Amino acid sequence: MRRPLTRRAGFGALLAAVVLALVPLPQDPSAAAATGPSENSAPSQGSAVTKRGTKGPYDDFSKLEVTVHQTRNLRSQGLSVTWKGGRPTQGRNTDYLQIMQCWGDDPAGPRREQCQLGAGAKGSDFGAFIGSRLLPAGSDPLEKQYGERIPDPEYPGQTTDPFVPFTPVSGPATTKPTDWTYFSPGDSNEEFFATTQPDGTGEMGFNLQSTREAPHLGCGDPVGSGAAARGRGCWLVVVPRGSHDPDGTTGRPVTSAFSTTNWNQRIVFPLGFLPVREPCPTDRAERRMTGSELVTDALTSWQSSLCADGSTRFTFTQRGEDLARGNLLNPTSTSPGLAFTVEPVDGGEKAGFVHAPVAVNGLTVGLYWEADRIGLVKDLRLNPRLLAKLLTGSYPYDVRLLSDKAPVPDHLKGNPESILRDPEFLTLNPRFKEFQQSVMNYPGGILLSADRSDSTRIVWNYLRADRDARAFLEGKADPWGMRINRYFKDLGLASAGSYEFPKADPTETKLVEGELDITYGMVDRSPYAIDLHDAARAVRRGTNGAKDRAAPDTATGGLKLTNGDVPPGSRRAYGITDAASAARYQLQIAALPNADGTYVRPTAAAMLKAVDQFEDSAVPGVLTADPARARNGAYPLTVVTYAAASTRLPADARRDYARVLRYAAGPGQRQGTAPGELPLGYAPMPAKLKARAAAAADRLERGAPTGPGSTTGGASGGSAAGAGGPGGGQDSGGQGASGSTGSAGTGPGAAGGAAAGGGSASGSDTGGSAGAPSSAAPPPPSGGSTGGPGGAPGEELAGTGSTPSQVLGAVRWVLLSVLVVGGLAGVAGPAVLAAARRRIPSDSPRTGIRNLKSG
């Protein structure tokens, strides 16, 4: 009876092994993110809201559906707004939407006095009233509050049309429609003419402003105190416009959105903002970090979680990677102890430095182009040679504003005036052949960062790796006869690349106003952006900020350079930025060809394919970004950023910085819009990079090896403190602590943070201050996760470099092997014994078999 039971047990073991092998494992979240659809448009994150319009006195908007794709965890960013069921816009006359940001504490929504609109129509050839706060007297039968003419403050004894004053969250109301006390044509985010396409749909990446950019709205001002503080909410108001004015006249509506009849049709969306505040306790010892802008958005999101235990204040100052590496190699008592770079620190671990991958980002050409009969341009293609033409100022229109008095410069004659006239561009983008582009519709020069950075060099390496682009940089004409701007030809860009984007053309253009004149050059016509983030924000506004117009300067009595107005429908701007910034500001992204000629955009899947093809550099643990190797769907401008630190830092500093690495390898790779998560646009790191980061954290925490054979080079001593910039609060959703114009303190005012640490003028400081050296920081509290001292929950697996699926996978195959061996033994054992009995003569002794069985 035992033999059948034994065989059944063996078969059972084999069956269990097969079942175990076929059961699907839990998926690694980063792998799921990498393989799922991930264009750089903001997902709803569960907070999208859709509302319908209503029937008005003359126009019916009841079929119009407007969707705001994110209404929680908002900050200074682009906000995706789409609509369908609208009537197509007729030229610049009828059927469009007006979109504005408002403040207001009434749960029912804001009053019209609380909305930011009235500056966008200045100087445009249409919309003098539709984009204004003026309400012509008698134009709206329903208007009661602002229906009568009022005394003209500039001309005593006369009257003028009434207007809706703007009332800020704090301070007096405006006194006239052109009172720019709070917002102006240069900084208002209003959209007074958002067009609907022939199919009844439309979309807009609305430029949302927090209290940092628009303190008069107060969106994100902290409400409450401590960890429970929330951000002041605001509103997005959409006013649909048809073909009628409030008095019933048809044709071209000319009245303001604030006229009662129009305002009654408004669609209101609540907006939940993250609190704009200092994410870390200011009275704690400081751990300073510095380096690449490619991690700025990620670090500013992670800061609040890293500081959550209250024992340490982590701050970050954005500056060029070269300066960051220099801080590590030549430390002072105030140097940051952790630097983020793309290229490794010289010497790597032999010199006493660990490198941990922390973020996968990509360099992109972000754009916001509106084109007649095309609408918002979404599918632009650029190849390396076209990029080379843009980066070298080889289109005359990128050097000067062309006119009879300012013709094409001699050294650029024969080149297409603009990229929109380039046969190579039109071949790649045939839709632009459908209509003639006048000089007024050309885009300006491409926005480029003024920073000296590793990421800039990667762009040049991409061009150098392409045969056609390299030949153009060397001076060879393209097939249509276009040549490089001669002032760029001898800069060695084809042979050596560069860490900068030079603007080498010295051409000057004279502007004459009466008896006065002023000149502008290439840097005025195609200005630098402060950094990648600044480029993305400017592109979203639809202009490169060119200052190529003359205006009276009342301060000097002479002339000054100024920029022209860009009306809706004519915004065309593009710039080199990063995928995270492009996603944040809802930019469209140009597709670029990889090494096998496939045009690719920086989706998470495409960037992770590129990472898989990276090769090890000369520094252990650091991969080399090589655009020439990107194939099979890989995005060619993918970049991995590394955190680098010395193993000779004080023990308490090493423990704290190891926490940063473990957080980056664990919870920091969970993608989303909430504080502590990985912002959209990044690709969650694959398991192999997370394992490398966790291993680097362990090596950093252990410190420099001692004893025979240990490495003695590299930084000795050195404080973990650093020269962070002036403190000043931070948007926990990604806005920096210094500077008043956006994330991570980029923009004017951020330079102080960089200068304090010897960085470039484009530095960005997130929560930094000139506090005490962080070597005085206490060790993290006991307890926490096994991922390391002070680790956040969920770091245990990240600390070992293994994901749940990796751990279960290893266990699965061990058990499978055991069960297979056991099952085969159970099945084969009785058969072997039976065969042995058949071979033994009946008169032979059987003690050996019995001993074997008994053994």
PDB file of C-alpha atoms in Angstrom, residues 125 185 479 619 624 658:
ATOM      1  CA  ASP A 125      -6.140  93.981 -32.244  1.00  0.00           C
ATOM      2  CA  PRO A 185       0.015  92.279 -18.954  1.00  0.00           C
ATOM      3  CA  PRO A 479      20.746  69.297 -48.827  1.00  0.00           C
ATOM      4  CA  VAL A 619      33.310  54.970 -11.903  1.00  0.00           C
ATOM      5  CA  THR A 624      26.982  56.702 -18.865  1.00  0.00           C
ATOM      6  CA  ALA A 658      22.065  57.810   3.817  1.00  0.00           C
TER       7      ALA A 658
END
